[in-house]
């Protein structure tokens, strides 16, 4: 007898989806995703301005529910590198990330990691964790600030400006020590984390529903923190010689020449400022950062710079200089990517050097732990915003009218090598693992992406880590290649290195959820998962909205003629605003005969559809997820056997 295969999407079980395993490490915070009534709760599953994602184009057999569960667990696993410090103020426990006491931190308890975890906590709307992290960063890494916990100044004699994190310092580090100077990648990510937090929770910090005030009695403002951290990247600071004579202005982390620098005391990329007439006040060179030299191009973040400019323009109470500096940095960073593209490189680049007058630029590889990041905050600008309508003039060092495709061009080139990883011009095709089974087949494709390529596409570090998989996600999305996007997501789900010393004593399941990833392996896993699934959105797009999605499940996988089949249609509002005027309509296959529908579902015989007038679906509030989810059911009968397969579209 002939029978019918029924294809459908699975839907979520709340008890299964939101269970979070025990934290294996003592002194590690318990995460609270979507706490504090965030504006943009996780997840959203929305497309970006450019490219395609799994939000709309699910990989076969991988539902939103599957992806949500994976990403929640990935963030929980990443958070195992966090530690409570033992300090608590106003009920907020201070938290560090990647402290030296955590295995495999690679001696990098630095501002770079602070930025990574701030962004992750904000994206997953984990308010208590974010609060503890930020309060520790503020009271330890920053200089020329008043500490939250005791209303005392921190390094008030620091020569560099306030609100830029020292790359490797804490509260006890003296002013002007080298470790109090900044590293630009950490600066950019910390500022982005603060801006994301402001978008999520509004102006003031709340902890478990209570407004948090500093020791001076002032409410802690996330908006003020974001504004100060962003402005500090471009503010000029007067610098004086030992004899108190004025030397010149330090230029923050964006140079007077309009290019990003590697830190606040690093030199600018060019010497343009010394001879230009556009900003005559800037001709004199400071004692700190007055030279010029190579720049870590993987620090460039045009996607961030555009967001910072937008924030300052719309609500940041900024000067024209501050706004324009970010517009210049965005344009110059995109332009440098275009120059690297013209020279035949892929976006795995360590350094860029310039002639003194800025007329010629050369790119070089640097380090397998750095270069792979060049593809991240750069191509993301195209994903978030599409191709720009302005570009960079390297002669005048100003933004000018004119569209370009710099980031998109590089994204497509990078997507090609991600899809078919090569070594020496040949496809990589080999067995997997350090000690593969002799009978194992050889593999090619995304599974062979190395930790880092050099700028020519040669392998710099073969280790099968998730670094380039994560930072390559914007390129995959930009390409619109759904097979590549799905494979990149899968690889991010599967691969990270574990640092837990107790894994050997755990069950297989505990070895997963109780894993402590090595440094980098948490953030770049999350980056790949969020980006490919449509959940890494620009701050300007994190606005209150209704976001309703509909899913379907079925009570059997095959049926015979005259059998009844029960369907459940589930809908969920992922947004924070109430959805109104909602109707749900499902077409029926021509081989199905309508039997019944619950909750007032109306069958239309003329077009063979069922429609429910749902009306309103509440928006998300913390701890009220169930109110945003409901379902309807209907029953059909298999009426014909003309076709071997029947499915709902």
PDB file of N, CA and C in Angstrom, residues 263-325:
ATOM      1  N   UNK A 263      46.482  52.009  19.631  1.00  0.00           N
ATOM      2  CA  UNK A 263      46.259  52.319  21.035  1.00  0.00           C
ATOM      3  C   UNK A 263      46.422  53.808  21.245  1.00  0.00           C
ATOM      4  N   UNK A 264      46.093  54.292  22.447  1.00  0.00           N
ATOM      5  CA  UNK A 264      46.081  55.747  22.633  1.00  0.00           C
ATOM      6  C   UNK A 264      47.467  56.374  22.700  1.00  0.00           C
ATOM      7  N   UNK A 265      48.506  55.591  22.967  1.00  0.00           N
ATOM      8  CA  UNK A 265      49.865  56.150  22.970  1.00  0.00           C
ATOM      9  C   UNK A 265      50.672  55.700  21.756  1.00  0.00           C
ATOM     10  N   UNK A 266      50.040  55.009  20.846  1.00  0.00           N
ATOM     11  CA  UNK A 266      50.708  54.587  19.618  1.00  0.00           C
ATOM     12  C   UNK A 266      50.759  55.752  18.638  1.00  0.00           C
ATOM     13  N   UNK A 267      51.728  55.678  17.740  1.00  0.00           N
ATOM     14  CA  UNK A 267      51.812  56.687  16.699  1.00  0.00           C
ATOM     15  C   UNK A 267      50.707  56.526  15.675  1.00  0.00           C
ATOM     16  N   UNK A 268      50.512  57.573  14.884  1.00  0.00           N
ATOM     17  CA  UNK A 268      49.523  57.507  13.823  1.00  0.00           C
ATOM     18  C   UNK A 268      50.085  56.725  12.640  1.00  0.00           C
ATOM     19  N   UNK A 269      49.218  56.338  11.738  1.00  0.00           N
ATOM     20  CA  UNK A 269      49.650  55.536  10.601  1.00  0.00           C
ATOM     21  C   UNK A 269      50.512  56.346   9.640  1.00  0.00           C
ATOM     22  N   UNK A 270      50.211  57.639   9.513  1.00  0.00           N
ATOM     23  CA  UNK A 270      50.969  58.509   8.607  1.00  0.00           C
ATOM     24  C   UNK A 270      51.487  59.726   9.381  1.00  0.00           C
ATOM     25  N   UNK A 271      52.320  60.534   8.726  1.00  0.00           N
ATOM     26  CA  UNK A 271      52.788  61.797   9.314  1.00  0.00           C
ATOM     27  C   UNK A 271      52.050  62.992   8.704  1.00  0.00           C
ATOM     28  N   UNK A 272      50.900  62.742   8.145  1.00  0.00           N
ATOM     29  CA  UNK A 272      50.121  63.786   7.481  1.00  0.00           C
ATOM     30  C   UNK A 272      49.850  64.974   8.405  1.00  0.00           C
ATOM     31  N   UNK A 273      49.609  64.704   9.679  1.00  0.00           N
ATOM     32  CA  UNK A 273      49.233  65.777  10.598  1.00  0.00           C
ATOM     33  C   UNK A 273      50.320  66.844  10.731  1.00  0.00           C
ATOM     34  N   UNK A 274      51.574  66.458  10.554  1.00  0.00           N
ATOM     35  CA  UNK A 274      52.675  67.396  10.786  1.00  0.00           C
ATOM     36  C   UNK A 274      52.766  68.479   9.722  1.00  0.00           C
ATOM     37  N   UNK A 275      52.237  68.210   8.532  1.00  0.00           N
ATOM     38  CA  UNK A 275      52.393  69.172   7.431  1.00  0.00           C
ATOM     39  C   UNK A 275      51.070  69.681   6.872  1.00  0.00           C
ATOM     40  N   UNK A 276      49.957  69.110   7.313  1.00  0.00           N
ATOM     41  CA  UNK A 276      48.655  69.490   6.756  1.00  0.00           C
ATOM     42  C   UNK A 276      48.210  70.857   7.286  1.00  0.00           C
ATOM     43  N   UNK A 277      47.239  71.453   6.595  1.00  0.00           N
ATOM     44  CA  UNK A 277      46.707  72.757   6.985  1.00  0.00           C
ATOM     45  C   UNK A 277      45.238  72.700   7.386  1.00  0.00           C
ATOM     46  N   UNK A 278      44.643  71.515   7.325  1.00  0.00           N
ATOM     47  CA  UNK A 278      43.219  71.387   7.662  1.00  0.00           C
ATOM     48  C   UNK A 278      42.992  71.617   9.147  1.00  0.00           C
ATOM     49  N   UNK A 279      43.880  71.078   9.962  1.00  0.00           N
ATOM     50  CA  UNK A 279      43.791  71.231  11.416  1.00  0.00           C
ATOM     51  C   UNK A 279      45.119  71.815  11.911  1.00  0.00           C
ATOM     52  N   UNK A 280      45.340  73.101  11.757  1.00  0.00           N
ATOM     53  CA  UNK A 280      46.649  73.681  12.095  1.00  0.00           C
ATOM     54  C   UNK A 280      47.029  73.509  13.557  1.00  0.00           C
ATOM     55  N   UNK A 281      46.044  73.376  14.429  1.00  0.00           N
ATOM     56  CA  UNK A 281      46.342  73.186  15.853  1.00  0.00           C
ATOM     57  C   UNK A 281      47.026  71.844  16.120  1.00  0.00           C
ATOM     58  N   UNK A 282      46.967  70.919  15.140  1.00  0.00           N
ATOM     59  CA  UNK A 282      47.483  69.567  15.348  1.00  0.00           C
ATOM     60  C   UNK A 282      48.873  69.353  14.772  1.00  0.00           C
ATOM     61  N   UNK A 283      49.498  70.395  14.217  1.00  0.00           N
ATOM     62  CA  UNK A 283      50.820  70.208  13.604  1.00  0.00           C
ATOM     63  C   UNK A 283      51.882  69.799  14.619  1.00  0.00           C
ATOM     64  N   UNK A 284      51.823  70.381  15.802  1.00  0.00           N
ATOM     65  CA  UNK A 284      52.805  70.036  16.830  1.00  0.00           C
ATOM     66  C   UNK A 284      52.573  68.602  17.292  1.00  0.00           C
ATOM     67  N   UNK A 285      53.656  67.847  17.486  1.00  0.00           N
ATOM     68  CA  UNK A 285      53.546  66.431  17.808  1.00  0.00           C
ATOM     69  C   UNK A 285      53.749  66.193  19.298  1.00  0.00           C
ATOM     70  N   UNK A 286      52.911  65.366  19.918  1.00  0.00           N
ATOM     71  CA  UNK A 286      53.030  65.102  21.353  1.00  0.00           C
ATOM     72  C   UNK A 286      54.201  64.171  21.646  1.00  0.00           C
ATOM     73  N   UNK A 287      54.550  64.082  22.919  1.00  0.00           N
ATOM     74  CA  UNK A 287      55.625  63.164  23.310  1.00  0.00           C
ATOM     75  C   UNK A 287      55.148  61.720  23.289  1.00  0.00           C
ATOM     76  N   UNK A 288      53.848  61.503  23.504  1.00  0.00           N
ATOM     77  CA  UNK A 288      53.255  60.176  23.427  1.00  0.00           C
ATOM     78  C   UNK A 288      52.465  60.071  22.127  1.00  0.00           C
ATOM     79  N   UNK A 289      52.861  59.155  21.258  1.00  0.00           N
ATOM     80  CA  UNK A 289      52.136  58.973  20.009  1.00  0.00           C
ATOM     81  C   UNK A 289      52.450  60.007  18.958  1.00  0.00           C
ATOM     82  N   UNK A 290      53.584  60.662  19.039  1.00  0.00           N
ATOM     83  CA  UNK A 290      53.917  61.688  18.064  1.00  0.00           C
ATOM     84  C   UNK A 290      54.619  61.170  16.826  1.00  0.00           C
ATOM     85  N   UNK A 291      54.984  59.901  16.849  1.00  0.00           N
ATOM     86  CA  UNK A 291      55.654  59.327  15.685  1.00  0.00           C
ATOM     87  C   UNK A 291      54.618  58.692  14.754  1.00  0.00           C
ATOM     88  N   UNK A 292      55.087  58.001  13.757  1.00  0.00           N
ATOM     89  CA  UNK A 292      54.175  57.220  12.926  1.00  0.00           C
ATOM     90  C   UNK A 292      54.786  55.846  12.722  1.00  0.00           C
ATOM     91  N   UNK A 293      53.951  54.885  12.335  1.00  0.00           N
ATOM     92  CA  UNK A 293      54.477  53.538  12.154  1.00  0.00           C
ATOM     93  C   UNK A 293      53.382  52.552  11.833  1.00  0.00           C
ATOM     94  N   UNK A 294      53.709  51.278  11.925  1.00  0.00           N
ATOM     95  CA  UNK A 294      52.771  50.230  11.535  1.00  0.00           C
ATOM     96  C   UNK A 294      51.578  50.196  12.486  1.00  0.00           C
ATOM     97  N   UNK A 295      50.491  49.687  11.970  1.00  0.00           N
ATOM     98  CA  UNK A 295      49.243  49.599  12.723  1.00  0.00           C
ATOM     99  C   UNK A 295      48.688  48.189  12.583  1.00  0.00           C
ATOM    100  N   UNK A 296      48.152  47.652  13.682  1.00  0.00           N
ATOM    101  CA  UNK A 296      47.491  46.346  13.633  1.00  0.00           C
ATOM    102  C   UNK A 296      46.152  46.506  12.917  1.00  0.00           C
ATOM    103  N   UNK A 297      46.141  46.144  11.648  1.00  0.00           N
ATOM    104  CA  UNK A 297      44.959  46.405  10.835  1.00  0.00           C
ATOM    105  C   UNK A 297      43.785  45.526  11.251  1.00  0.00           C
ATOM    106  N   UNK A 298      44.053  44.420  11.954  1.00  0.00           N
ATOM    107  CA  UNK A 298      42.949  43.578  12.428  1.00  0.00           C
ATOM    108  C   UNK A 298      42.164  44.252  13.553  1.00  0.00           C
ATOM    109  N   UNK A 299      42.676  45.374  14.083  1.00  0.00           N
ATOM    110  CA  UNK A 299      41.920  46.144  15.075  1.00  0.00           C
ATOM    111  C   UNK A 299      40.840  47.015  14.426  1.00  0.00           C
ATOM    112  N   UNK A 300      40.968  47.279  13.137  1.00  0.00           N
ATOM    113  CA  UNK A 300      40.044  48.203  12.479  1.00  0.00           C
ATOM    114  C   UNK A 300      38.600  47.743  12.633  1.00  0.00           C
ATOM    115  N   UNK A 301      37.713  48.702  12.850  1.00  0.00           N
ATOM    116  CA  UNK A 301      36.323  48.374  13.167  1.00  0.00           C
ATOM    117  C   UNK A 301      35.358  49.362  12.519  1.00  0.00           C
ATOM    118  N   UNK A 302      35.325  49.440  11.187  1.00  0.00           N
ATOM    119  CA  UNK A 302      34.413  50.398  10.557  1.00  0.00           C
ATOM    120  C   UNK A 302      32.952  50.169  10.906  1.00  0.00           C
ATOM    121  N   UNK A 303      32.565  48.916  11.154  1.00  0.00           N
ATOM    122  CA  UNK A 303      31.183  48.653  11.564  1.00  0.00           C
ATOM    123  C   UNK A 303      30.872  49.360  12.877  1.00  0.00           C
ATOM    124  N   UNK A 304      31.824  49.352  13.803  1.00  0.00           N
ATOM    125  CA  UNK A 304      31.645  50.034  15.081  1.00  0.00           C
ATOM    126  C   UNK A 304      31.675  51.549  14.901  1.00  0.00           C
ATOM    127  N   UNK A 305      32.620  52.025  14.090  1.00  0.00           N
ATOM    128  CA  UNK A 305      32.774  53.473  13.924  1.00  0.00           C
ATOM    129  C   UNK A 305      31.485  54.101  13.393  1.00  0.00           C
ATOM    130  N   UNK A 306      30.821  53.413  12.491  1.00  0.00           N
ATOM    131  CA  UNK A 306      29.555  53.930  11.965  1.00  0.00           C
ATOM    132  C   UNK A 306      28.508  54.005  13.073  1.00  0.00           C
ATOM    133  N   UNK A 307      28.480  53.003  13.938  1.00  0.00           N
ATOM    134  CA  UNK A 307      27.529  53.010  15.051  1.00  0.00           C
ATOM    135  C   UNK A 307      27.846  54.122  16.047  1.00  0.00           C
ATOM    136  N   UNK A 308      29.129  54.320  16.331  1.00  0.00           N
ATOM    137  CA  UNK A 308      29.509  55.370  17.276  1.00  0.00           C
ATOM    138  C   UNK A 308      29.132  56.745  16.732  1.00  0.00           C
ATOM    139  N   UNK A 309      29.372  56.972  15.444  1.00  0.00           N
ATOM    140  CA  UNK A 309      29.000  58.254  14.840  1.00  0.00           C
ATOM    141  C   UNK A 309      27.494  58.465  14.907  1.00  0.00           C
ATOM    142  N   UNK A 310      26.741  57.420  14.618  1.00  0.00           N
ATOM    143  CA  UNK A 310      25.276  57.521  14.656  1.00  0.00           C
ATOM    144  C   UNK A 310      24.794  57.854  16.062  1.00  0.00           C
ATOM    145  N   UNK A 311      25.367  57.195  17.063  1.00  0.00           N
ATOM    146  CA  UNK A 311      24.980  57.465  18.448  1.00  0.00           C
ATOM    147  C   UNK A 311      25.291  58.907  18.831  1.00  0.00           C
ATOM    148  N   UNK A 312      26.485  59.376  18.498  1.00  0.00           N
ATOM    149  CA  UNK A 312      26.862  60.744  18.860  1.00  0.00           C
ATOM    150  C   UNK A 312      26.013  61.767  18.120  1.00  0.00           C
ATOM    151  N   UNK A 313      25.672  61.494  16.880  1.00  0.00           N
ATOM    152  CA  UNK A 313      24.846  62.418  16.099  1.00  0.00           C
ATOM    153  C   UNK A 313      23.425  62.508  16.631  1.00  0.00           C
ATOM    154  N   UNK A 314      22.882  61.379  17.075  1.00  0.00           N
ATOM    155  CA  UNK A 314      21.468  61.339  17.440  1.00  0.00           C
ATOM    156  C   UNK A 314      21.207  61.625  18.912  1.00  0.00           C
ATOM    157  N   UNK A 315      22.151  61.276  19.793  1.00  0.00           N
ATOM    158  CA  UNK A 315      21.866  61.495  21.213  1.00  0.00           C
ATOM    159  C   UNK A 315      23.108  61.601  22.085  1.00  0.00           C
ATOM    160  N   UNK A 316      24.260  61.838  21.477  1.00  0.00           N
ATOM    161  CA  UNK A 316      25.491  61.833  22.251  1.00  0.00           C
ATOM    162  C   UNK A 316      26.016  63.181  22.670  1.00  0.00           C
ATOM    163  N   UNK A 317      25.315  64.284  22.330  1.00  0.00           N
ATOM    164  CA  UNK A 317      25.762  65.620  22.740  1.00  0.00           C
ATOM    165  C   UNK A 317      27.231  65.823  22.391  1.00  0.00           C
ATOM    166  N   UNK A 318      27.557  65.576  21.116  1.00  0.00           N
ATOM    167  CA  UNK A 318      28.954  65.545  20.697  1.00  0.00           C
ATOM    168  C   UNK A 318      29.330  66.769  19.884  1.00  0.00           C
ATOM    169  N   UNK A 319      30.631  66.974  19.736  1.00  0.00           N
ATOM    170  CA  UNK A 319      31.156  68.044  18.893  1.00  0.00           C
ATOM    171  C   UNK A 319      31.268  67.548  17.452  1.00  0.00           C
ATOM    172  N   UNK A 320      31.303  68.455  16.488  1.00  0.00           N
ATOM    173  CA  UNK A 320      31.513  68.026  15.090  1.00  0.00           C
ATOM    174  C   UNK A 320      32.802  67.228  14.916  1.00  0.00           C
ATOM    175  N   UNK A 321      33.860  67.597  15.640  1.00  0.00           N
ATOM    176  CA  UNK A 321      35.120  66.859  15.548  1.00  0.00           C
ATOM    177  C   UNK A 321      34.917  65.400  15.941  1.00  0.00           C
ATOM    178  N   UNK A 322      34.253  65.158  17.059  1.00  0.00           N
ATOM    179  CA  UNK A 322      34.069  63.793  17.536  1.00  0.00           C
ATOM    180  C   UNK A 322      33.287  62.954  16.528  1.00  0.00           C
ATOM    181  N   UNK A 323      32.220  63.517  16.001  1.00  0.00           N
ATOM    182  CA  UNK A 323      31.401  62.787  15.025  1.00  0.00           C
ATOM    183  C   UNK A 323      32.189  62.528  13.750  1.00  0.00           C
ATOM    184  N   UNK A 324      32.860  63.562  13.272  1.00  0.00           N
ATOM    185  CA  UNK A 324      33.571  63.436  11.998  1.00  0.00           C
ATOM    186  C   UNK A 324      34.739  62.466  12.089  1.00  0.00           C
ATOM    187  N   UNK A 325      35.379  62.388  13.244  1.00  0.00           N
ATOM    188  CA  UNK A 325      36.487  61.455  13.389  1.00  0.00           C
ATOM    189  C   UNK A 325      36.041  60.010  13.154  1.00  0.00           C
TER     190      UNK A 325
END
